[in-house]
């Protein structure tokens, strides 16, 4: 009988064939909203989403196990307080299922999502399922079933002390399907970045079969720092065939018609052309001004009813008045000329 822990640990187990063949076995792997993607930071839509709410992230679990499943390293935990996440782009509360990693065989690539065509050496995925759907397996049947908090890693000159026991345990799970238990289980907060405000988010899929398009991706901008030696410890693991496990990420997929949002603490304002009194802009905020008047003649007094009109509909240019006077003079001259020749 498969227990709940096993269900969670095999949620993201890829097919025995490579990514290019997944579509032959799973139609969902050829969908239009697949993951991972390349995020172009110049094309994202900046937004001010509600704050993400993290519950239980700072609570150390009662028991935490690390397993090499032949495809990645999976961390499952048993805790009196199950971590949850809500808010931001999410509707409802999502409960922790498991976390795992993706990496390459050197420091130049390994992450699944890319930022501005840049791959990071490693990426962490923390998988949550919507509480309404009871478990991660059932959640696969709903378009909002899962959310994945994704964190990128960068190489630092020094070891990250928060990962010390984690890296040591990797030496105990070199072979496929081996597990080890933490002596001092880390909380989720110990393993992730500090900046949880700035992130990209988009609708996507699992990055392994069945590639179900049920995932709200939340990719945090600030990377986690590990030393080269710490990342190298992941590359010492073996897959199910006993070969080095060094290339367990899926190639990027087309973005298609999706829009990637970027959550920021910048003030995002929408300009309303019919607004009677545009809001004052705080110092330091760069806004797009539409048809800003270039002279005092085009600026109306706040008490002037014309101030409600768009600048392009307000007072005439001085050049307009000059052409009006000139036109009137020509008409007068033509009348005098006509009458003098008795054409009137």
mmCIF file of C-alpha atoms in Angstrom:
data_model
loop_
_atom_site.group_PDB
_atom_site.id
_atom_site.type_symbol
_atom_site.label_atom_id
_atom_site.label_comp_id
_atom_site.label_asym_id
_atom_site.label_seq_id
_atom_site.Cartn_x
_atom_site.Cartn_y
_atom_site.Cartn_z
ATOM 1 C CA UNK A 1 0.000 0.000 0.000
ATOM 2 C CA UNK A 2 1.346 3.426 -0.919
ATOM 3 C CA UNK A 3 1.404 5.778 2.048
ATOM 4 C CA UNK A 4 0.918 9.541 1.856
ATOM 5 C CA UNK A 5 4.648 10.235 2.059
ATOM 6 C CA UNK A 6 5.337 8.052 -0.968
ATOM 7 C CA UNK A 7 2.552 9.755 -2.888
ATOM 8 C CA UNK A 8 4.173 13.088 -2.286
ATOM 9 C CA UNK A 9 7.706 11.958 -3.065
ATOM 10 C CA UNK A 10 6.806 10.446 -6.449
ATOM 11 C CA UNK A 11 4.594 13.344 -7.544
ATOM 12 C CA UNK A 12 7.264 14.689 -9.875
ATOM 13 C CA UNK A 13 8.938 11.513 -11.203
ATOM 14 C CA UNK A 14 9.829 11.777 -14.906
ATOM 15 C CA UNK A 15 9.387 9.185 -17.584
ATOM 16 C CA UNK A 16 12.233 6.792 -18.393
ATOM 17 C CA UNK A 17 12.628 8.492 -21.780
ATOM 18 C CA UNK A 18 13.899 12.003 -22.387
ATOM 19 C CA UNK A 19 11.790 15.193 -22.481
ATOM 20 C CA UNK A 20 11.600 15.111 -26.283
ATOM 21 C CA UNK A 21 9.623 11.850 -26.053
ATOM 22 C CA UNK A 22 7.264 12.769 -23.211
ATOM 23 C CA UNK A 23 4.557 13.909 -25.615
ATOM 24 C CA UNK A 24 4.425 10.407 -27.109
ATOM 25 C CA UNK A 25 3.206 9.029 -23.781
ATOM 26 C CA UNK A 26 1.457 12.058 -22.269
ATOM 27 C CA UNK A 27 -0.640 14.372 -24.449
ATOM 28 C CA UNK A 28 -0.567 16.957 -21.674
ATOM 29 C CA UNK A 29 3.188 17.394 -22.222
ATOM 30 C CA UNK A 30 2.428 19.071 -25.563
ATOM 31 C CA UNK A 31 0.048 21.660 -24.073
ATOM 32 C CA UNK A 32 0.248 25.396 -24.738
ATOM 33 C CA UNK A 33 0.961 26.436 -21.129
ATOM 34 C CA UNK A 34 3.962 24.303 -20.276
ATOM 35 C CA UNK A 35 6.874 24.908 -17.923
ATOM 36 C CA UNK A 36 9.644 25.881 -17.613
ATOM 37 C CA UNK A 37 9.913 29.137 -19.557
ATOM 38 C CA UNK A 38 12.362 31.935 -20.201
ATOM 39 C CA UNK A 39 11.188 35.065 -18.384
ATOM 40 C CA UNK A 40 12.046 38.262 -20.240
ATOM 41 C CA UNK A 41 12.166 40.927 -17.532
ATOM 42 C CA UNK A 42 11.406 43.650 -20.096
ATOM 43 C CA UNK A 43 8.133 41.989 -21.124
ATOM 44 C CA UNK A 44 6.656 41.290 -17.694
ATOM 45 C CA UNK A 45 3.707 43.217 -16.286
ATOM 46 C CA UNK A 46 4.545 44.965 -13.019
ATOM 47 C CA UNK A 47 1.869 44.576 -10.353
ATOM 48 C CA UNK A 48 1.216 45.175 -6.660
ATOM 49 C CA UNK A 49 -0.256 41.869 -5.500
ATOM 50 C CA UNK A 50 -1.508 41.245 -1.951
ATOM 51 C CA UNK A 51 1.253 40.057 0.405
ATOM 52 C CA UNK A 52 2.103 36.375 0.411
ATOM 53 C CA UNK A 53 1.249 34.790 3.751
ATOM 54 C CA UNK A 54 3.622 32.085 5.006
ATOM 55 C CA UNK A 55 2.472 29.938 7.922
ATOM 56 C CA UNK A 56 4.735 27.412 9.645
ATOM 57 C CA UNK A 57 7.820 28.258 7.576
ATOM 58 C CA UNK A 58 9.794 29.057 10.728
ATOM 59 C CA UNK A 59 8.815 25.863 12.583
ATOM 60 C CA UNK A 60 11.376 23.042 12.620
ATOM 61 C CA UNK A 61 9.697 19.738 11.654
ATOM 62 C CA UNK A 62 9.561 16.796 14.022
ATOM 63 C CA UNK A 63 11.155 14.594 11.361
ATOM 64 C CA UNK A 64 12.658 15.351 7.952
ATOM 65 C CA UNK A 65 13.836 12.798 5.412
ATOM 66 C CA UNK A 66 16.013 13.290 2.339
ATOM 67 C CA UNK A 67 15.647 10.779 -0.513
ATOM 68 C CA UNK A 68 17.474 10.229 -3.801
ATOM 69 C CA UNK A 69 14.645 8.897 -5.985
ATOM 70 C CA UNK A 70 16.904 8.422 -9.004
ATOM 71 C CA UNK A 71 15.730 11.647 -10.637
ATOM 72 C CA UNK A 72 16.265 14.298 -7.970
ATOM 73 C CA UNK A 73 16.623 14.826 -4.223
ATOM 74 C CA UNK A 74 13.252 14.974 -2.451
ATOM 75 C CA UNK A 75 12.678 16.301 1.071
ATOM 76 C CA UNK A 76 9.577 15.212 2.977
ATOM 77 C CA UNK A 77 8.726 16.193 6.522
ATOM 78 C CA UNK A 78 6.450 15.367 9.394
ATOM 79 C CA UNK A 79 5.525 18.309 11.561
ATOM 80 C CA UNK A 80 2.962 19.385 14.114
ATOM 81 C CA UNK A 81 2.542 22.529 12.019
ATOM 82 C CA UNK A 82 2.316 21.881 8.264
ATOM 83 C CA UNK A 83 3.653 24.890 6.304
ATOM 84 C CA UNK A 84 1.097 26.713 4.164
ATOM 85 C CA UNK A 85 1.186 29.627 1.743
ATOM 86 C CA UNK A 86 -1.600 31.950 0.620
ATOM 87 C CA UNK A 87 -2.075 35.474 -0.722
ATOM 88 C CA UNK A 88 -0.218 36.981 -3.665
ATOM 89 C CA UNK A 89 -1.572 35.471 -6.909
ATOM 90 C CA UNK A 90 -3.152 32.546 -5.030
ATOM 91 C CA UNK A 91 -6.820 31.990 -4.303
ATOM 92 C CA UNK A 92 -7.097 29.860 -1.195
ATOM 93 C CA UNK A 93 -4.593 28.173 1.100
ATOM 94 C CA UNK A 94 -1.913 25.793 -0.205
ATOM 95 C CA UNK A 95 -0.309 23.091 1.954
ATOM 96 C CA UNK A 96 3.263 21.787 1.801
ATOM 97 C CA UNK A 97 3.785 18.543 -0.107
ATOM 98 C CA UNK A 98 7.544 18.228 -0.741
ATOM 99 C CA UNK A 99 10.606 20.012 -2.071
ATOM 100 C CA UNK A 100 13.172 18.931 -4.628
ATOM 101 C CA UNK A 101 16.011 20.272 -6.764
ATOM 102 C CA UNK A 102 17.181 20.606 -10.372
ATOM 103 C CA UNK A 103 20.833 21.066 -11.356
ATOM 104 C CA UNK A 104 23.362 20.696 -14.163
ATOM 105 C CA UNK A 105 26.837 19.219 -14.456
ATOM 106 C CA UNK A 106 28.600 22.579 -14.066
ATOM 107 C CA UNK A 107 27.944 26.039 -12.633
ATOM 108 C CA UNK A 108 26.734 27.563 -15.921
ATOM 109 C CA UNK A 109 23.336 25.841 -16.047
ATOM 110 C CA UNK A 110 20.959 23.647 -14.079
ATOM 111 C CA UNK A 111 17.828 25.687 -13.362
ATOM 112 C CA UNK A 112 14.594 25.055 -15.228
ATOM 113 C CA UNK A 113 13.126 28.542 -15.568
ATOM 114 C CA UNK A 114 15.468 31.132 -17.045
ATOM 115 C CA UNK A 115 15.607 34.894 -16.451
ATOM 116 C CA UNK A 116 16.608 36.933 -19.492
ATOM 117 C CA UNK A 117 18.084 33.782 -21.087
ATOM 118 C CA UNK A 118 20.249 33.176 -18.019
ATOM 119 C CA UNK A 119 20.311 29.728 -16.432
ATOM 120 C CA UNK A 120 21.281 29.377 -12.794
ATOM 121 C CA UNK A 121 23.390 26.432 -11.567
ATOM 122 C CA UNK A 122 20.539 25.001 -9.504
ATOM 123 C CA UNK A 123 16.876 25.562 -8.659
ATOM 124 C CA UNK A 124 14.731 24.647 -5.645
ATOM 125 C CA UNK A 125 11.039 23.760 -6.055
ATOM 126 C CA UNK A 126 8.795 23.752 -2.982
ATOM 127 C CA UNK A 127 5.526 22.091 -3.976
ATOM 128 C CA UNK A 128 2.195 22.934 -2.329
ATOM 129 C CA UNK A 129 -1.305 21.638 -3.060
ATOM 130 C CA UNK A 130 -4.564 23.494 -2.509
ATOM 131 C CA UNK A 131 -6.065 22.443 0.811
ATOM 132 C CA UNK A 132 -9.543 22.222 -0.706
ATOM 133 C CA UNK A 133 -8.377 19.219 -2.744
ATOM 134 C CA UNK A 134 -7.131 17.196 0.277
ATOM 135 C CA UNK A 135 -3.850 15.927 -1.198
ATOM 136 C CA UNK A 136 -1.328 16.531 -3.967
ATOM 137 C CA UNK A 137 -2.506 13.641 -6.109
ATOM 138 C CA UNK A 138 -6.133 14.794 -6.207
ATOM 139 C CA UNK A 139 -5.031 18.379 -6.815
ATOM 140 C CA UNK A 140 -3.688 17.347 -10.241
ATOM 141 C CA UNK A 141 -7.294 17.226 -11.449
ATOM 142 C CA UNK A 142 -7.871 20.956 -10.900
ATOM 143 C CA UNK A 143 -6.452 23.926 -12.858
ATOM 144 C CA UNK A 144 -5.442 25.671 -9.612
ATOM 145 C CA UNK A 145 -4.379 22.488 -7.854
ATOM 146 C CA UNK A 146 -0.716 23.251 -7.156
ATOM 147 C CA UNK A 147 1.637 26.118 -6.566
ATOM 148 C CA UNK A 148 5.422 25.881 -6.681
ATOM 149 C CA UNK A 149 7.688 28.333 -4.887
ATOM 150 C CA UNK A 150 10.856 28.395 -6.985
ATOM 151 C CA UNK A 151 14.222 29.695 -5.795
ATOM 152 C CA UNK A 152 17.368 30.020 -7.873
ATOM 153 C CA UNK A 153 20.898 29.401 -6.611
ATOM 154 C CA UNK A 154 24.047 31.357 -7.357
ATOM 155 C CA UNK A 155 27.646 30.457 -6.554
ATOM 156 C CA UNK A 156 29.271 32.218 -3.595
ATOM 157 C CA UNK A 157 32.883 32.048 -2.377
ATOM 158 C CA UNK A 158 31.885 30.698 1.057
ATOM 159 C CA UNK A 159 29.739 27.765 2.200
ATOM 160 C CA UNK A 160 26.161 28.484 3.253
ATOM 161 C CA UNK A 161 26.004 27.331 6.916
ATOM 162 C CA UNK A 162 22.227 26.786 6.729
ATOM 163 C CA UNK A 163 22.886 23.952 4.246
ATOM 164 C CA UNK A 164 25.694 22.258 6.188
ATOM 165 C CA UNK A 165 23.771 19.171 7.407
ATOM 166 C CA UNK A 166 21.872 19.001 4.113
ATOM 167 C CA UNK A 167 25.119 18.707 2.132
ATOM 168 C CA UNK A 168 26.531 16.157 4.578
ATOM 169 C CA UNK A 169 23.439 13.955 4.190
ATOM 170 C CA UNK A 170 23.838 13.907 0.404
ATOM 171 C CA UNK A 171 26.865 11.691 0.953
ATOM 172 C CA UNK A 172 24.552 9.085 2.521
ATOM 173 C CA UNK A 173 22.153 8.946 -0.438
ATOM 174 C CA UNK A 174 24.548 8.692 -3.375
ATOM 175 C CA UNK A 175 22.794 5.621 -4.733
ATOM 176 C CA UNK A 176 19.286 5.701 -6.159
ATOM 177 C CA UNK A 177 16.391 5.150 -3.727
ATOM 178 C CA UNK A 178 18.470 5.721 -0.603
ATOM 179 C CA UNK A 179 17.163 7.914 2.227
ATOM 180 C CA UNK A 180 18.651 9.689 5.214
ATOM 181 C CA UNK A 181 17.162 11.497 8.199
ATOM 182 C CA UNK A 182 18.140 14.906 9.527
ATOM 183 C CA UNK A 183 19.433 15.079 13.104
ATOM 184 C CA UNK A 184 18.441 18.734 13.318
ATOM 185 C CA UNK A 185 15.667 19.234 10.734
ATOM 186 C CA UNK A 186 15.761 22.678 9.097
ATOM 187 C CA UNK A 187 12.666 24.818 8.774
ATOM 188 C CA UNK A 188 11.644 25.975 5.316
ATOM 189 C CA UNK A 189 12.738 29.476 6.292
ATOM 190 C CA UNK A 190 16.283 28.163 6.814
ATOM 191 C CA UNK A 191 16.491 26.944 3.218
ATOM 192 C CA UNK A 192 15.057 29.861 1.236
ATOM 193 C CA UNK A 193 15.976 33.448 0.372
ATOM 194 C CA UNK A 194 15.124 36.392 2.608
ATOM 195 C CA UNK A 195 13.396 38.598 0.020
ATOM 196 C CA UNK A 196 9.921 37.128 -0.453
ATOM 197 C CA UNK A 197 8.377 40.299 -1.879
ATOM 198 C CA UNK A 198 9.902 40.466 -5.358
ATOM 199 C CA UNK A 199 8.887 37.567 -7.585
ATOM 200 C CA UNK A 200 7.657 36.550 -11.036
ATOM 201 C CA UNK A 201 4.465 34.545 -11.334
ATOM 202 C CA UNK A 202 2.739 32.779 -14.215
ATOM 203 C CA UNK A 203 0.423 29.856 -14.949
ATOM 204 C CA UNK A 204 2.244 26.722 -16.039
ATOM 205 C CA UNK A 205 2.689 23.008 -15.618
ATOM 206 C CA UNK A 206 4.619 20.301 -13.885
ATOM 207 C CA UNK A 207 8.067 20.031 -15.466
ATOM 208 C CA UNK A 208 7.916 16.232 -15.534
ATOM 209 C CA UNK A 209 5.230 13.854 -16.846
ATOM 210 C CA UNK A 210 2.304 14.067 -16.835
ATOM 211 C CA UNK A 211 3.132 17.815 -17.298
ATOM 212 C CA UNK A 212 -0.294 18.754 -15.905
ATOM 213 C CA UNK A 213 -1.088 22.447 -16.456
ATOM 214 C CA UNK A 214 -2.253 22.996 -12.887
ATOM 215 C CA UNK A 215 0.630 25.013 -11.387
ATOM 216 C CA UNK A 216 0.814 28.632 -10.305
ATOM 217 C CA UNK A 217 4.539 29.317 -10.481
ATOM 218 C CA UNK A 218 6.104 31.849 -8.111
ATOM 219 C CA UNK A 219 9.770 32.478 -8.985
ATOM 220 C CA UNK A 220 11.559 34.615 -6.413
ATOM 221 C CA UNK A 221 14.046 37.125 -7.749
ATOM 222 C CA UNK A 222 16.654 36.942 -4.967
ATOM 223 C CA UNK A 223 18.895 33.870 -5.339
ATOM 224 C CA UNK A 224 20.099 31.577 -2.564
ATOM 225 C CA UNK A 225 23.891 31.476 -2.228
ATOM 226 C CA UNK A 226 25.827 28.195 -2.098
ATOM 227 C CA UNK A 227 29.503 27.520 -2.643
ATOM 228 C CA UNK A 228 30.744 25.598 -5.653
ATOM 229 C CA UNK A 229 31.607 22.651 -3.389
ATOM 230 C CA UNK A 230 28.078 22.575 -1.966
ATOM 231 C CA UNK A 231 26.469 22.482 -5.404
ATOM 232 C CA UNK A 232 29.048 19.923 -6.529
ATOM 233 C CA UNK A 233 27.754 17.568 -3.801
ATOM 234 C CA UNK A 234 24.474 17.249 -5.706
ATOM 235 C CA UNK A 235 26.375 16.223 -8.836
ATOM 236 C CA UNK A 236 27.899 13.267 -6.982
ATOM 237 C CA UNK A 237 24.493 11.545 -6.792
ATOM 238 C CA UNK A 238 23.594 8.651 -9.094
ATOM 239 C CA UNK A 239 20.471 7.977 -11.136
ATOM 240 C CA UNK A 240 18.597 4.677 -11.405
ATOM 241 C CA UNK A 241 21.150 3.327 -13.893
ATOM 242 C CA UNK A 242 24.050 4.144 -11.600
ATOM 243 C CA UNK A 243 25.219 7.039 -13.785
ATOM 244 C CA UNK A 244 25.928 10.547 -12.460
ATOM 245 C CA UNK A 245 22.708 12.473 -11.846
ATOM 246 C CA UNK A 246 23.788 15.773 -13.388
ATOM 247 C CA UNK A 247 21.177 16.932 -15.880
ATOM 248 C CA UNK A 248 17.676 16.723 -14.414
ATOM 249 C CA UNK A 249 16.010 19.827 -15.835
ATOM 250 C CA UNK A 250 13.517 20.194 -18.672
ATOM 251 C CA UNK A 251 14.227 22.516 -21.642
ATOM 252 C CA UNK A 252 12.268 25.787 -21.722
ATOM 253 C CA UNK A 253 8.863 25.768 -23.388
ATOM 254 C CA UNK A 254 7.088 28.465 -25.481
ATOM 255 C CA UNK A 255 5.441 31.229 -23.478
ATOM 256 C CA UNK A 256 2.513 31.378 -25.898
ATOM 257 C CA UNK A 257 -0.286 33.745 -24.942
ATOM 258 C CA UNK A 258 0.674 33.923 -21.279
ATOM 259 C CA UNK A 259 1.596 37.101 -19.417
ATOM 260 C CA UNK A 260 4.228 36.912 -16.679
ATOM 261 C CA UNK A 261 3.553 39.182 -13.707
ATOM 262 C CA UNK A 262 6.285 40.752 -11.610
ATOM 263 C CA UNK A 263 5.355 41.682 -8.061
ATOM 264 C CA UNK A 264 7.089 44.843 -6.913
ATOM 265 C CA UNK A 265 6.919 47.388 -4.107
ATOM 266 C CA UNK A 266 7.015 50.209 -6.648
ATOM 267 C CA UNK A 267 3.800 52.220 -6.821
ATOM 268 C CA UNK A 268 1.879 51.102 -9.902
ATOM 269 C CA UNK A 269 -0.724 53.641 -11.062
ATOM 270 C CA UNK A 270 -3.171 53.602 -13.937
ATOM 271 C CA UNK A 271 -3.585 56.971 -15.717
ATOM 272 C CA UNK A 272 -7.246 57.917 -16.194
ATOM 273 C CA UNK A 273 -7.656 60.509 -18.974
ATOM 274 C CA UNK A 274 -11.077 61.522 -17.653
ATOM 275 C CA UNK A 275 -9.943 61.938 -14.077
ATOM 276 C CA UNK A 276 -10.878 65.376 -12.729
ATOM 277 C CA UNK A 277 -7.897 65.749 -10.418
ATOM 278 C CA UNK A 278 -4.965 63.429 -11.138
ATOM 279 C CA UNK A 279 -3.374 62.150 -7.896
ATOM 280 C CA UNK A 280 -0.196 63.766 -6.686
ATOM 281 C CA UNK A 281 2.882 61.733 -7.521
ATOM 282 C CA UNK A 282 5.267 61.014 -4.636
ATOM 283 C CA UNK A 283 8.895 62.019 -5.018
ATOM 284 C CA UNK A 284 11.090 59.546 -6.805
ATOM 285 C CA UNK A 285 8.258 57.787 -8.625
ATOM 286 C CA UNK A 286 8.735 57.786 -12.383
ATOM 287 C CA UNK A 287 5.378 57.983 -14.131
ATOM 288 C CA UNK A 288 4.373 58.321 -17.762
ATOM 289 C CA UNK A 289 2.840 61.738 -18.282
ATOM 290 C CA UNK A 290 0.439 62.066 -21.210
ATOM 291 C CA UNK A 291 0.506 65.304 -23.171
ATOM 292 C CA UNK A 292 2.284 67.276 -20.458
ATOM 293 C CA UNK A 293 1.815 71.039 -21.182
ATOM 294 C CA UNK A 294 4.989 72.755 -22.346
ATOM 295 C CA UNK A 295 4.011 76.357 -21.591
ATOM 296 C CA UNK A 296 2.128 78.376 -18.984
ATOM 297 C CA UNK A 297 -0.610 79.138 -21.525
ATOM 298 C CA UNK A 298 -1.634 75.477 -21.536
ATOM 299 C CA UNK A 299 -1.953 75.190 -17.744
ATOM 300 C CA UNK A 300 -5.373 76.022 -16.345
ATOM 301 C CA UNK A 301 -6.092 77.151 -12.828
ATOM 302 C CA UNK A 302 -7.369 74.347 -10.554
ATOM 303 C CA UNK A 303 -10.572 76.351 -10.139
ATOM 304 C CA UNK A 304 -11.014 76.742 -13.866
ATOM 305 C CA UNK A 305 -13.724 74.367 -15.194
ATOM 306 C CA UNK A 306 -11.538 73.819 -18.269
ATOM 307 C CA UNK A 307 -8.973 72.130 -16.035
ATOM 308 C CA UNK A 308 -11.070 68.941 -16.270
ATOM 309 C CA UNK A 309 -10.361 68.674 -19.977
ATOM 310 C CA UNK A 310 -7.459 66.798 -21.424
ATOM 311 C CA UNK A 311 -4.570 69.197 -22.301
ATOM 312 C CA UNK A 312 -4.932 68.484 -25.990
ATOM 313 C CA UNK A 313 -8.496 69.912 -25.763
ATOM 314 C CA UNK A 314 -7.616 73.054 -23.829
ATOM 315 C CA UNK A 315 -6.513 76.595 -24.755
ATOM 316 C CA UNK A 316 -5.472 77.283 -28.352
ATOM 317 C CA UNK A 317 -1.882 77.770 -29.283
ATOM 318 C CA UNK A 318 -0.645 81.382 -29.877
ATOM 319 C CA UNK A 319 -0.061 80.300 -33.495
ATOM 320 C CA UNK A 320 -3.796 79.613 -33.881
ATOM 321 C CA UNK A 321 -4.654 83.197 -32.929
ATOM 322 C CA UNK A 322 -2.124 84.603 -35.411
ATOM 323 C CA UNK A 323 -3.588 82.592 -38.290
ATOM 324 C CA UNK A 324 -7.093 83.731 -37.308
ATOM 325 C CA UNK A 325 -6.115 87.425 -37.469
ATOM 326 C CA UNK A 326 -4.274 86.912 -40.751
ATOM 327 C CA UNK A 327 -7.286 85.130 -42.237
ATOM 328 C CA UNK A 328 -9.613 87.958 -41.207
ATOM 329 C CA UNK A 329 -7.299 90.528 -42.844
ATOM 330 C CA UNK A 330 -7.252 88.621 -46.157
ATOM 331 C CA UNK A 331 -11.034 88.392 -46.202
ATOM 332 C CA UNK A 332 -11.358 92.155 -45.601
ATOM 333 C CA UNK A 333 -8.858 92.920 -48.409
ATOM 334 C CA UNK A 334 -10.715 90.664 -50.843
ATOM 335 C CA UNK A 335 -14.031 92.407 -50.081
ATOM 336 C CA UNK A 336 -12.554 95.874 -50.683
ATOM 337 C CA UNK A 337 -10.963 94.689 -53.962
ATOM 338 C CA UNK A 338 -14.191 93.129 -55.201
ATOM 339 C CA UNK A 339 -16.289 96.169 -54.443
ATOM 340 C CA UNK A 340 -13.815 98.492 -56.096
ATOM 341 C CA UNK A 341 -14.168 96.460 -59.339
ATOM 342 C CA UNK A 342 -17.987 96.488 -58.989
ATOM 343 C CA UNK A 343 -18.179 92.715 -58.432
ATOM 344 C CA UNK A 344 -20.041 93.123 -55.143
#
